[in-house]
Short mmCIF file of C-alpha atoms in Angstrom, two decimals:
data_model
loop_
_atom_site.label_atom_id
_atom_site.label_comp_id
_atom_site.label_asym_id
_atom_site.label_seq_id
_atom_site.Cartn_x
_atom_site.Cartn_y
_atom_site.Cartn_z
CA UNK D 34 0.00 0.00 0.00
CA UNK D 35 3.04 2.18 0.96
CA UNK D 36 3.72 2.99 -3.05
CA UNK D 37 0.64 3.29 -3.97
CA UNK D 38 -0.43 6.14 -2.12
CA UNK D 39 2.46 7.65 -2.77
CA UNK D 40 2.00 11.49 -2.77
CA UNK D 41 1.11 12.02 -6.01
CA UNK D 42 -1.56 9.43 -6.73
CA UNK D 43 -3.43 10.49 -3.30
CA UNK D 44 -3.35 14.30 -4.70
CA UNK D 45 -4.82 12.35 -7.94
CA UNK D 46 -6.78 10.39 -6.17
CA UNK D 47 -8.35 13.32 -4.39
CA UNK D 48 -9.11 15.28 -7.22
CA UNK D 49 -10.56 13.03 -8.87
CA UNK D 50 -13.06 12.27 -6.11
CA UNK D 51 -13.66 15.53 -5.87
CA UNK D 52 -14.59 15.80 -9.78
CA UNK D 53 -16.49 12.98 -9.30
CA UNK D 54 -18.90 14.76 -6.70
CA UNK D 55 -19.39 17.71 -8.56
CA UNK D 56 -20.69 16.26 -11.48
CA UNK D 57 -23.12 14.32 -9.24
CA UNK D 58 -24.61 17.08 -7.82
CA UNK D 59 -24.24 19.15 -11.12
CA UNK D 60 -26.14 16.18 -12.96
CA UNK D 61 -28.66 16.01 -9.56
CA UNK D 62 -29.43 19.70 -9.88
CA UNK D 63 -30.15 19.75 -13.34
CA UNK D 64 -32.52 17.28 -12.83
CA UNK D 65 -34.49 18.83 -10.48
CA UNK D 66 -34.83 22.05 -12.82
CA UNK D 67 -37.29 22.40 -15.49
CA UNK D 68 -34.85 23.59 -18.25
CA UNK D 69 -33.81 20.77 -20.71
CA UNK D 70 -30.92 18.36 -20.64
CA UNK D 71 -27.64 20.24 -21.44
CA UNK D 72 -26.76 19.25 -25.31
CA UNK D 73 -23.20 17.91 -24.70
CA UNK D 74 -25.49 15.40 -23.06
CA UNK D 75 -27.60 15.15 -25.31
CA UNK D 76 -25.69 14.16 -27.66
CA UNK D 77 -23.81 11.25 -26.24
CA UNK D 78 -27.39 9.69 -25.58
CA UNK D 79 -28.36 9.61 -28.87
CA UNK D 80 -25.64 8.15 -30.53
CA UNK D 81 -25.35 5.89 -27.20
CA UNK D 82 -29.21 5.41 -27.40
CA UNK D 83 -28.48 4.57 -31.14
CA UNK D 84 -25.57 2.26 -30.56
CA UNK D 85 -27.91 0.19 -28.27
CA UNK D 86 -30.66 -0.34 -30.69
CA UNK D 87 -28.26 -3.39 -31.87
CA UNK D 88 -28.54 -5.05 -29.06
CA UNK D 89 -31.33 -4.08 -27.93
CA UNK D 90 -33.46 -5.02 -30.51
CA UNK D 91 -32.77 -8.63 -30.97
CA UNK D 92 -33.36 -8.82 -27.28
CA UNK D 93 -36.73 -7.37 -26.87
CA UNK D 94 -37.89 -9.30 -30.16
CA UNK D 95 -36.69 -12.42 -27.89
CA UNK D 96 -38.60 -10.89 -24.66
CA UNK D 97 -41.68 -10.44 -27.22
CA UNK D 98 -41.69 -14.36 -28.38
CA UNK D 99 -41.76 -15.62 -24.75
CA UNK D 100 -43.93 -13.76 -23.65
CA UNK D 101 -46.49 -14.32 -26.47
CA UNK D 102 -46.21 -18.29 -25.62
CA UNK D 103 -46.09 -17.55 -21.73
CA UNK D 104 -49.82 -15.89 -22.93
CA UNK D 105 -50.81 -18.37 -25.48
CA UNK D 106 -50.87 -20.81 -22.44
CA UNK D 107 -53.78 -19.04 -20.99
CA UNK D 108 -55.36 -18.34 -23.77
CA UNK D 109 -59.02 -20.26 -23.53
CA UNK D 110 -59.75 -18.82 -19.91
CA UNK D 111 -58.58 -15.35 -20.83
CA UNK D 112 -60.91 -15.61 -23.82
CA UNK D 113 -64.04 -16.50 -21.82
CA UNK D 114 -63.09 -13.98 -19.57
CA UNK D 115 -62.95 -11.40 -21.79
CA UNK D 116 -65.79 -12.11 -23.87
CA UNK D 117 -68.04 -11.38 -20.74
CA UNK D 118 -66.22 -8.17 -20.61
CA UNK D 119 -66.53 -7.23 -24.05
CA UNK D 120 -70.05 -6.81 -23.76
CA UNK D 121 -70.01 -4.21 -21.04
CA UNK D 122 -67.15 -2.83 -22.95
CA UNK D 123 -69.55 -1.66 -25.81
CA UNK D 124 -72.02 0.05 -24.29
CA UNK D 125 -69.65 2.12 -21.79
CA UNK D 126 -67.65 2.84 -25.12
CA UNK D 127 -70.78 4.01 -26.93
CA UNK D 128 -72.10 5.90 -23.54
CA UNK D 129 -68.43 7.10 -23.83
CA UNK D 130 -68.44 8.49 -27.25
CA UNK D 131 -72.38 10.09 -26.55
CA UNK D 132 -70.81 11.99 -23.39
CA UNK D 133 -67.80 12.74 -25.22
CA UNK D 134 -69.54 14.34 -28.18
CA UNK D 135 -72.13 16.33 -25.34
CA UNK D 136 -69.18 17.54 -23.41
CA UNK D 137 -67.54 19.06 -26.53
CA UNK D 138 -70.78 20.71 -27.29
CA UNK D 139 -71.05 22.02 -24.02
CA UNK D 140 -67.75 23.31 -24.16
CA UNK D 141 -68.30 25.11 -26.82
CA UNK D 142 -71.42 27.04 -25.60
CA UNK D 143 -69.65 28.14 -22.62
CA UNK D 144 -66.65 28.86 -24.66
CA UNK D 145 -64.08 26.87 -23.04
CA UNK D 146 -61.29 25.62 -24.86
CA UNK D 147 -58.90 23.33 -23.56
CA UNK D 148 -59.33 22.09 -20.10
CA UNK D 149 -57.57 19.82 -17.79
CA UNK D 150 -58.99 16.63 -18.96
CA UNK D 151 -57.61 17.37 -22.67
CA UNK D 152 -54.18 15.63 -23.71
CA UNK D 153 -53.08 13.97 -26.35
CA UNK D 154 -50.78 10.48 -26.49
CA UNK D 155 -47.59 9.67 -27.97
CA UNK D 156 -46.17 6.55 -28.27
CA UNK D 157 -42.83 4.90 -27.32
CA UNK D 158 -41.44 1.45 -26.99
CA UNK D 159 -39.24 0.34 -24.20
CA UNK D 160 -35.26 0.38 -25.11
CA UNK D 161 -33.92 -0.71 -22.11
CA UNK D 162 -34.00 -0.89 -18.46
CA UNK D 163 -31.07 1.09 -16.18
CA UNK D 164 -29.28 -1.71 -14.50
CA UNK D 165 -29.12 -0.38 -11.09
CA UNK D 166 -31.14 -0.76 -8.11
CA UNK D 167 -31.03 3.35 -7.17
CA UNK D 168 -32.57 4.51 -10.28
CA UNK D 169 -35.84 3.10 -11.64
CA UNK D 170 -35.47 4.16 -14.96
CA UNK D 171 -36.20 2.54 -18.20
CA UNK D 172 -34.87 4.63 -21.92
CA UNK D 173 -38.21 4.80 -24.15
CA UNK D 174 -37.26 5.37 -27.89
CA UNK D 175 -38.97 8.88 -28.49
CA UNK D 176 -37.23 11.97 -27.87
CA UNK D 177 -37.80 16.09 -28.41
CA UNK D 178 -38.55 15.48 -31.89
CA UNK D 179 -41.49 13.29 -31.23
CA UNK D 180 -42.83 16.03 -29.02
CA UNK D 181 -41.81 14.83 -25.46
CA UNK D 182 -40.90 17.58 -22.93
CA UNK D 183 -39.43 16.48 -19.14
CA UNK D 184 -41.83 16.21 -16.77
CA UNK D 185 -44.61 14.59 -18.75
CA UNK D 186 -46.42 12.09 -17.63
CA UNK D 187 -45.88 8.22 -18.84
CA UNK D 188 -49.10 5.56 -18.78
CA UNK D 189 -49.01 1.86 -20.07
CA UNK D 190 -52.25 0.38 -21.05
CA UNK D 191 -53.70 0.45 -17.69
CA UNK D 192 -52.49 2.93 -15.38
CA UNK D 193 -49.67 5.42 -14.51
CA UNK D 194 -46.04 4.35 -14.50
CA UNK D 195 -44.01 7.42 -14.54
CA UNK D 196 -42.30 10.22 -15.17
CA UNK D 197 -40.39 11.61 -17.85
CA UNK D 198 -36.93 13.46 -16.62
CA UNK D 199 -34.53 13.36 -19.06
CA UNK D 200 -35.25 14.27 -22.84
CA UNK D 201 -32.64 14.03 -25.95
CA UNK D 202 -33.44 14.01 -29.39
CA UNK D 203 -34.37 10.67 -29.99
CA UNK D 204 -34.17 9.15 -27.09
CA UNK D 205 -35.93 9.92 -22.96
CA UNK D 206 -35.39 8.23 -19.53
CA UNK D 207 -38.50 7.28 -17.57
CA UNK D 208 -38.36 7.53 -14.03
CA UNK D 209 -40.97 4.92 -12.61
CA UNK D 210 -43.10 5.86 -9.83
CA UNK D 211 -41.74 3.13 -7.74
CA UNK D 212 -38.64 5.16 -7.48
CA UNK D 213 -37.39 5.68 -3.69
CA UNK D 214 -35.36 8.76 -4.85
CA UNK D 215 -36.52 11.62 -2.29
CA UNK D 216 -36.15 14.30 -4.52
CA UNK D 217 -38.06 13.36 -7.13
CA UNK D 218 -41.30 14.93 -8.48
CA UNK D 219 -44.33 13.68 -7.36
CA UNK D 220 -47.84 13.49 -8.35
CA UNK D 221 -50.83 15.26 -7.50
CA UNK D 222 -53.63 13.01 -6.85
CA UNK D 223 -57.60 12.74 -5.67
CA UNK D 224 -59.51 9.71 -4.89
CA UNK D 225 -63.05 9.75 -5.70
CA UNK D 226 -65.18 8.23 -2.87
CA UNK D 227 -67.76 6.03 -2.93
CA UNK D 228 -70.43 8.75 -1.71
CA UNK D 229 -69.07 11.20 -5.06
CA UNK D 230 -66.67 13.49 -3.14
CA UNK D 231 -63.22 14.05 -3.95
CA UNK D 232 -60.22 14.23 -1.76
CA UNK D 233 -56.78 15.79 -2.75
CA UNK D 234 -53.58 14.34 -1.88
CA UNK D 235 -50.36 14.14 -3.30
CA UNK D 236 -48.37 10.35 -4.23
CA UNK D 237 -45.52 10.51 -1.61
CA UNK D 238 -43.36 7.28 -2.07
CA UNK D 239 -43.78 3.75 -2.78
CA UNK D 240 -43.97 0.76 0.00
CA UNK D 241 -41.31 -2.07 -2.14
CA UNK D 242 -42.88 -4.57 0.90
CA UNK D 243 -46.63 -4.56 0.03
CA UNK D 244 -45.61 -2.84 -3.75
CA UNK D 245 -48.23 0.08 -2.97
CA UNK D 246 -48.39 3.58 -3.69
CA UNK D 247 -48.45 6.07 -0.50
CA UNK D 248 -51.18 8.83 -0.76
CA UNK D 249 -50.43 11.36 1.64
CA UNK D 250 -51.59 15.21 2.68
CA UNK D 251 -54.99 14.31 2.03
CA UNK D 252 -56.94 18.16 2.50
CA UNK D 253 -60.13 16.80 3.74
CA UNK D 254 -61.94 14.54 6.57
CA UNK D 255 -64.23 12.81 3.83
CA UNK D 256 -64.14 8.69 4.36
CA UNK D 257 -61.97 6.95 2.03
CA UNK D 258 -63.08 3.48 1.47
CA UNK D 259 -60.97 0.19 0.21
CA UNK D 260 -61.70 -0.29 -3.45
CA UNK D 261 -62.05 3.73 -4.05
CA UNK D 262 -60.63 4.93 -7.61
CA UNK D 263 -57.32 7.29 -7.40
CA UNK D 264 -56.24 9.22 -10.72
CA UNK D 265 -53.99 12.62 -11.61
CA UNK D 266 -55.91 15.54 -10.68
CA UNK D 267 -54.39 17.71 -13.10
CA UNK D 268 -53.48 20.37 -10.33
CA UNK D 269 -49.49 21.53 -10.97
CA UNK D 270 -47.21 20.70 -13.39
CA UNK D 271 -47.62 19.15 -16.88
CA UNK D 272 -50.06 16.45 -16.09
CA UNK D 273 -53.91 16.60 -16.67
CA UNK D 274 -56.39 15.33 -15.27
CA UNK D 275 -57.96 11.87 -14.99
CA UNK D 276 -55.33 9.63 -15.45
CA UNK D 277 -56.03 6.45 -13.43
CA UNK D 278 -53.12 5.70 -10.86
CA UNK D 279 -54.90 2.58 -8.83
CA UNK D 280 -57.35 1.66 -5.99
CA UNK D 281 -57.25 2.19 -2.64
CA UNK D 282 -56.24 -0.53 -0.81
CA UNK D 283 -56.13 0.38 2.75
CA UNK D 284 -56.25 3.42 5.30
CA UNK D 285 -53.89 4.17 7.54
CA UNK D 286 -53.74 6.46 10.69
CA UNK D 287 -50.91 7.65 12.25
CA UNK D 288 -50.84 7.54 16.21
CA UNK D 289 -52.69 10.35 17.00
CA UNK D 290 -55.21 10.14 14.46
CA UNK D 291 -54.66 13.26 13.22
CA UNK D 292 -52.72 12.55 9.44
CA UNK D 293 -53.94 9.98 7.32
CA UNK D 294 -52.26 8.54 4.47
CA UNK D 295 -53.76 5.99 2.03
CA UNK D 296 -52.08 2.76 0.22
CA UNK D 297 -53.18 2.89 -3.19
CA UNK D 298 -52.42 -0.56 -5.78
CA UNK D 299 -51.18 0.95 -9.03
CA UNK D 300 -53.31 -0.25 -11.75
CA UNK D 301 -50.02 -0.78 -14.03
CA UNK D 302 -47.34 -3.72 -13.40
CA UNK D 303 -44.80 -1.53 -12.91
CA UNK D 304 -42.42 -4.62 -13.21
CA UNK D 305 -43.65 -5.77 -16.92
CA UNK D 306 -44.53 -3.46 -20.15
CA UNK D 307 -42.67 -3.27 -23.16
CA UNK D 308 -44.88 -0.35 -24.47
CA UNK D 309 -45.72 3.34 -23.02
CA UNK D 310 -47.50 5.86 -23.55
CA UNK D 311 -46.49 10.06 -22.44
CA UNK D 312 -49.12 12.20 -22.00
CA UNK D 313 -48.94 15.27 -23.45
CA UNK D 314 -51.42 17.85 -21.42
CA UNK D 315 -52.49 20.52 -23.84
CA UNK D 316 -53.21 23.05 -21.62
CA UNK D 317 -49.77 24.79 -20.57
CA UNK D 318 -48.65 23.77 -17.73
CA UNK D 319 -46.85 26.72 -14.90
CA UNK W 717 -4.04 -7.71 -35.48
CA UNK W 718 -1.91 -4.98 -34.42
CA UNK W 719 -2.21 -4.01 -30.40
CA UNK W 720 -4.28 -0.98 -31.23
CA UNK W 721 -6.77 -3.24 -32.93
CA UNK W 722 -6.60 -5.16 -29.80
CA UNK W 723 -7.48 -2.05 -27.81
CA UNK W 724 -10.51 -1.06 -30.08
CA UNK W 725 -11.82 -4.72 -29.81
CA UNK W 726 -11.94 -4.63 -26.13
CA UNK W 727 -14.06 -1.38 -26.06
CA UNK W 728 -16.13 -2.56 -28.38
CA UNK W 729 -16.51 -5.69 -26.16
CA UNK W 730 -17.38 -3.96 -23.38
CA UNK W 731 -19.85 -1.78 -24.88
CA UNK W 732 -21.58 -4.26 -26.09
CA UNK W 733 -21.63 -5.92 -22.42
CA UNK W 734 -22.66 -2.60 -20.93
CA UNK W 735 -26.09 -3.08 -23.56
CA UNK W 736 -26.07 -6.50 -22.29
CA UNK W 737 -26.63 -5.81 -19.04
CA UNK W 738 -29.59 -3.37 -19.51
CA UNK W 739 -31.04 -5.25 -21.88
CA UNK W 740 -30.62 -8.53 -19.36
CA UNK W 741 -32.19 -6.56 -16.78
CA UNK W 742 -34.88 -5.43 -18.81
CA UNK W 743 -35.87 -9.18 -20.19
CA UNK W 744 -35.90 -10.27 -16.56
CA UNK W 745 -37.43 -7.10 -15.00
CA UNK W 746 -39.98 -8.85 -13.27
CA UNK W 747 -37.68 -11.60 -11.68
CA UNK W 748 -34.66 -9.11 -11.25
CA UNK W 749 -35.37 -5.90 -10.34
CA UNK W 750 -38.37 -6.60 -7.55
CA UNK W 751 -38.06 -6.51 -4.23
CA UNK W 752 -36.58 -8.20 -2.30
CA UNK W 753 -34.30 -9.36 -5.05
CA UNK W 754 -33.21 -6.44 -6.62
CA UNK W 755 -30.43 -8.18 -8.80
CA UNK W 756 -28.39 -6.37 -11.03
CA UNK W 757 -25.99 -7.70 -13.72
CA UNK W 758 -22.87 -6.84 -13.55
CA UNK W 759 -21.13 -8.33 -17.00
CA UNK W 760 -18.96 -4.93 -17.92
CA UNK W 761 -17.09 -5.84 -14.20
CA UNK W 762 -16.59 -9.20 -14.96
CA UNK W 763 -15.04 -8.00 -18.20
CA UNK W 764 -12.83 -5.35 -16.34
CA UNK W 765 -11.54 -8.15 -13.98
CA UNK W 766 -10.98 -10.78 -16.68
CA UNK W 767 -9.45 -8.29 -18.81
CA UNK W 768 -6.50 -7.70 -15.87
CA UNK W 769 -6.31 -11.37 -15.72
CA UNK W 770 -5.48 -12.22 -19.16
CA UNK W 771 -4.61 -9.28 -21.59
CA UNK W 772 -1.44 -8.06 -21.36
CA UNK W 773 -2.77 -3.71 -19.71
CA UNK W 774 -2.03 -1.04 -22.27
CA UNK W 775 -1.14 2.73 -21.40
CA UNK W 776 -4.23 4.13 -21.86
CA UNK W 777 -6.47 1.32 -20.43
CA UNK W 778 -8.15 3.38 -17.52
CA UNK W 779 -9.23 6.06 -20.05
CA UNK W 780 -11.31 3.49 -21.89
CA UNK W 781 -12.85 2.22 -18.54
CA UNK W 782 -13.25 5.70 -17.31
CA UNK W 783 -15.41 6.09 -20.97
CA UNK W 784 -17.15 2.82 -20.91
CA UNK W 785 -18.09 4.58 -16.90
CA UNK W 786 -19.14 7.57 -18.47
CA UNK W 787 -21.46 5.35 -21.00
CA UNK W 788 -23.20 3.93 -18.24
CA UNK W 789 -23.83 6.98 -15.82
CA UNK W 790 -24.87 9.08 -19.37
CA UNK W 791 -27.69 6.29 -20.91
CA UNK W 792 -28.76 4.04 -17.64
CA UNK W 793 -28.49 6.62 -14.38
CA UNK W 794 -28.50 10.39 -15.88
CA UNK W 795 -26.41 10.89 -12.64
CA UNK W 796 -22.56 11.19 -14.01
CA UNK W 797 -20.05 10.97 -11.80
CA UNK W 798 -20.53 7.19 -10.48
CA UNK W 799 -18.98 4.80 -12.47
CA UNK W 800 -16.45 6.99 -14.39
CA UNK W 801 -14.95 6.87 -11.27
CA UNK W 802 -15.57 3.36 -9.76
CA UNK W 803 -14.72 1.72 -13.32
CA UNK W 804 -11.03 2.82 -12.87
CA UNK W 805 -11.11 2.33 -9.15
CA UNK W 806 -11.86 -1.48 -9.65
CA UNK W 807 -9.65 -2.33 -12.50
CA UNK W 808 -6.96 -0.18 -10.01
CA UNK W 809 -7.55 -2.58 -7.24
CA UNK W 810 -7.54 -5.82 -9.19
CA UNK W 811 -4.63 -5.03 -10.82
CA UNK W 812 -3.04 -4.28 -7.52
CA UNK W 813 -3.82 -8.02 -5.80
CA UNK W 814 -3.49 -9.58 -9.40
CA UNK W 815 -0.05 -10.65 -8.62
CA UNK W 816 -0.85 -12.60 -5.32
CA UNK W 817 -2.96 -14.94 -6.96
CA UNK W 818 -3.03 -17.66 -10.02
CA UNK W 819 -5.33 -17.02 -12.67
CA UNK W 820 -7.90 -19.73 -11.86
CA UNK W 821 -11.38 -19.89 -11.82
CA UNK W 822 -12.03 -19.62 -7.79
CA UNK W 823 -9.32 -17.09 -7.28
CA UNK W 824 -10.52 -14.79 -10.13
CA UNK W 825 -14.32 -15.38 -9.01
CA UNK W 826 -13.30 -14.62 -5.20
CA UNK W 827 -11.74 -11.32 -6.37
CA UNK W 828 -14.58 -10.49 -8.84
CA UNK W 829 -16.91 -11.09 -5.76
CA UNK W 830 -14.78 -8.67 -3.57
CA UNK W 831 -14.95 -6.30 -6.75
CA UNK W 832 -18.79 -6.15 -6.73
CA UNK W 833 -18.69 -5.90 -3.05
CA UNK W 834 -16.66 -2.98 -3.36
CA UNK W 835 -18.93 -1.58 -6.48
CA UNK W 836 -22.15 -1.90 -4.85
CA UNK W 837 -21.27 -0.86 -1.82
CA UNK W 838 -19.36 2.66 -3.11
CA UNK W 839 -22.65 2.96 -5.08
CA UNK W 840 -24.93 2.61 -2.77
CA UNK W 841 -22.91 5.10 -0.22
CA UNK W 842 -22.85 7.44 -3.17
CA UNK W 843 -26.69 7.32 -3.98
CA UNK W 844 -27.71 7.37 -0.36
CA UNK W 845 -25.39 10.38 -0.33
CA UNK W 846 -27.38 11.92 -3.26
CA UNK W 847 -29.94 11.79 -1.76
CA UNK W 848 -31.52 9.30 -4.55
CA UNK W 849 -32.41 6.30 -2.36
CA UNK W 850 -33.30 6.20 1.26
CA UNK W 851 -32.95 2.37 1.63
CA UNK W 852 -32.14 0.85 5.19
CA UNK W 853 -28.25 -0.98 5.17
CA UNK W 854 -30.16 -3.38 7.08
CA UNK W 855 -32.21 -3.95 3.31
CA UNK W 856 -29.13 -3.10 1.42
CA UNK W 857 -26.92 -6.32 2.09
CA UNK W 858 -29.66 -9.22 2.01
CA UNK W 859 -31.64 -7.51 -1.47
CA UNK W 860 -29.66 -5.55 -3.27
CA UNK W 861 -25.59 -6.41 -2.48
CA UNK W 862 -26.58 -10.52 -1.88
CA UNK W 863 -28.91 -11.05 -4.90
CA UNK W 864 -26.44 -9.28 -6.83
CA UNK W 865 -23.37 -11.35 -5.71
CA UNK W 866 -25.79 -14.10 -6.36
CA UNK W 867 -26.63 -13.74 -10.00
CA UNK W 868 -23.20 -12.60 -11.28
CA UNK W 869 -21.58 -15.28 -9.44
CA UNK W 870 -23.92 -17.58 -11.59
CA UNK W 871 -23.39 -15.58 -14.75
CA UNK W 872 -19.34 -15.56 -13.76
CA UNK W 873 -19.44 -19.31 -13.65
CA UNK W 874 -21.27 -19.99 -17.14
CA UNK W 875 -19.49 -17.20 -18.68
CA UNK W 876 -16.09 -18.05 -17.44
CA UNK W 877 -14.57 -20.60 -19.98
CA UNK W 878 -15.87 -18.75 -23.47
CA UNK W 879 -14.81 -15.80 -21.84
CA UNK W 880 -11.42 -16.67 -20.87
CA UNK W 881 -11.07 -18.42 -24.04
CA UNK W 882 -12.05 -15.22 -26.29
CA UNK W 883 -9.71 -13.19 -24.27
CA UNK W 884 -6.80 -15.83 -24.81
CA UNK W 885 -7.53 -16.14 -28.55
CA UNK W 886 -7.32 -12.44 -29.07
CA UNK W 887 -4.63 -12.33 -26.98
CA UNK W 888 -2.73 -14.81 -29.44
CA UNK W 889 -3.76 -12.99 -32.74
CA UNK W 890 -2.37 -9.68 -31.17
CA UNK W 891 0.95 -10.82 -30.81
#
């Protein structure tokens, strides 16, 4: 050990740990801004983003193929399953359309515009996942030129999943919302009760034992009940509202009753999807 | 093959590992990355500690590593600054207790073992640092640093022989 921290490799040594914490916090605090990712950055993503497309590719077309067996396997229950949903599927989609078509109308008389509620999808596959156990991120394949800006929300098929918080050109990171990173943004929320009320709260961390969501600084004493509906509520931000996060699974007190906080069940599997979708609000955002 | 072609093969090996291991992640996502086995693999540090092992080190081999680093902080984290600097550090430290043991299977495993302990460890420390995780050590060694040891240790075992006999083949066409 004596030669090698000889003088000159400790100063080394030193500095270079040094370096090595100012680009952590440098990369930390440019996270938490608003402003985009820095282009020298951006850069190296996309051609890194690009480079991993090779491998990438053959791997996820390999993911694809097992997983279509793994679901041909279940196939005939599924199907009888589903069929019984189908039906109720049609009318709510025709209700759907009728309410969709009178709430555009009605819009339009009182002269609104664009409200909350209004967004419009884009796209993206899954590249890759970030090997690491710190950062829940997974690299979706659209970037600033498909129209994604940081911040934006990400959905798969059935619920909320993220966040988006870093953008290059053709290329984004997703943060998932089962990230434990304490600075990250989180999501305003509201559960709808079963009695037609709504309570606001705000999504303030993920439980990795039970793999539920943590609703907390709920603003009123209205009673949440298990099986209650939680989605966006469009307040702050880029997000709109109405995008369903899960169902309330339990309410908890703390010790003094005072401060409740709620564990919701996120509708997605935050653990399997191979295709997202980021919501793009259309009313600006602050 | 010249001993810069050498060179450019290696980084292109390990780039290709550093995919690898996202994209091995990702396949498995719901068997890896869940709690309480949150298992990451760890292929680009096998490839650092084989590479000591059997390639004869060049001048500028800890620039590469401190790039292939970079590579991984700038597509999988977003936070630079982790393994540019732990990259180096670990092909520093095997290269340092290289010469006290023979290049065989259980010696090379034990070190790459003590390498990941080292890794995940200086990473975790780090990220708790940060800020960007606020798990428990208690949590730390039995899910993250265990299941981790656990899967490369499987992957090193598989992976050894081809691997060793790559690096040995290339070795021979350098020279």
């Amino acid at each position: 050990m004596q030669k090698f921290f000889s003088n000159r490799k400790l100063i080394i040594l030193l500095i270079v740990i040094i370096v090595s914490m100012g680009l952590m916090a440098y990369s930390v605090t440019m996270r938490n801004r608003k402003s985009a990712t820095p282009l020298v950055q951006q850069f190296g993503n996309d051609i890194v983003g690009l480079a991993d497309r090779v491998i990438a590719a053959p791997a996820n077309g390999i993911k694809g193929g097992v997983s279509s067996i793994a679901t041909l396997m279940n196939t005939y229950e599924e199907n009888a399953e589903l069929k019984r949903q189908v039906d109720d599927l049609a009318q709510a989609k025709v209700q759907n359309q009728t309410l969709k078509a009178e709430n555009k109308e009605l819009k339009k008389q009182l002269k609104l515009n664009k409200t909350l509620t209004d967004y419009s999808p884009i796209s993206a596959a899954v590249l890759t996942r970030s090997p690491s156990a710190w950062q829940n991120n997974v690299v979706i394949n659209r970037g600033a030129t498909s129209g994604i800006k940081k911040n934006m929300p990400v959905m798969v098929g059935s619920g909320l999943v993220g966040r988006v918080i870093e953008v290059n050109q053709t290329n984004s990171k997703v943060q998932l919302i089962s990230t434990d990173n304490q600075s990250a943004n989180r999501f305003a929320a509201d559960v709808t009760t079963k009695a037609g009320k709504t309570v606001n709260g705000v999504i303030s961390g993920y439980d990795k034992t039970t793999g539920t969501l943590t609703l907390s600084q709920l603003n009123t004493d209205d009673t949440i009940e298990k099986g209650d509906t939680v989605a966006t509520s469009g307040l702050g931000g880029v997000t709109p509202k109405g995008l369903f996060i899960g169902k309330v699974t339990k309410v908890k007190h703390d010790e003094y009753d005072l401060a409740r906080s709620v564990s919701v069940q996120p509708a997605a599997d935050l653990n399997n999807f191979s295709v997202v979708t980021v919501i793009n609000r259309e009313v600006g955002g602050d | 093959m010249r001993k810069s072609m050498l060179q450019f093969w290696v980084a292109i090996g390990l780039v290709v590992l550093l995919f690898l291991d996202g994209s091995l992640d990702y396949l498995f996502q719901d068997h890896f990355l869940v709690y309480p086995n949150m298992m990451q693999s760890r292929l680009v540090v096998m490839a650092v500690v084989m590479l000591v092992f059997f390639l004869p080190k060049w001048q500028h081999q800890l620039v590469t590593l401190m790039v292939i680093g970079f590579l991984f902080d700038l597509f999988y984290t977003g936070i630079l600054g982790i393994y540019i600097f732990l990259l180096p550090l670990i092909w520093l430290f095997t290269t340092y207790i290289e010469g006290f043991f023979q290049a065989t299977l259980p010696a090379i495993g034990a070190i790459y073992l003590i390498d990941l302990t080292l890794l995940e460890t200086m990473t975790y420390m780090l990220n708790s640092f940060m800020g960007l995780t606020d798990m428990s050590v208690a949590t730390f060694i039995p899910s993250v640093l265990g299941m981790t040891l656990l899967l490369n240790v499987m992957l090193f075992v598989i992976l050894y022989f081809p691997f060793r006999g790559l690096l040995l083949k290339l070795e021979m066409i350098s020279v």
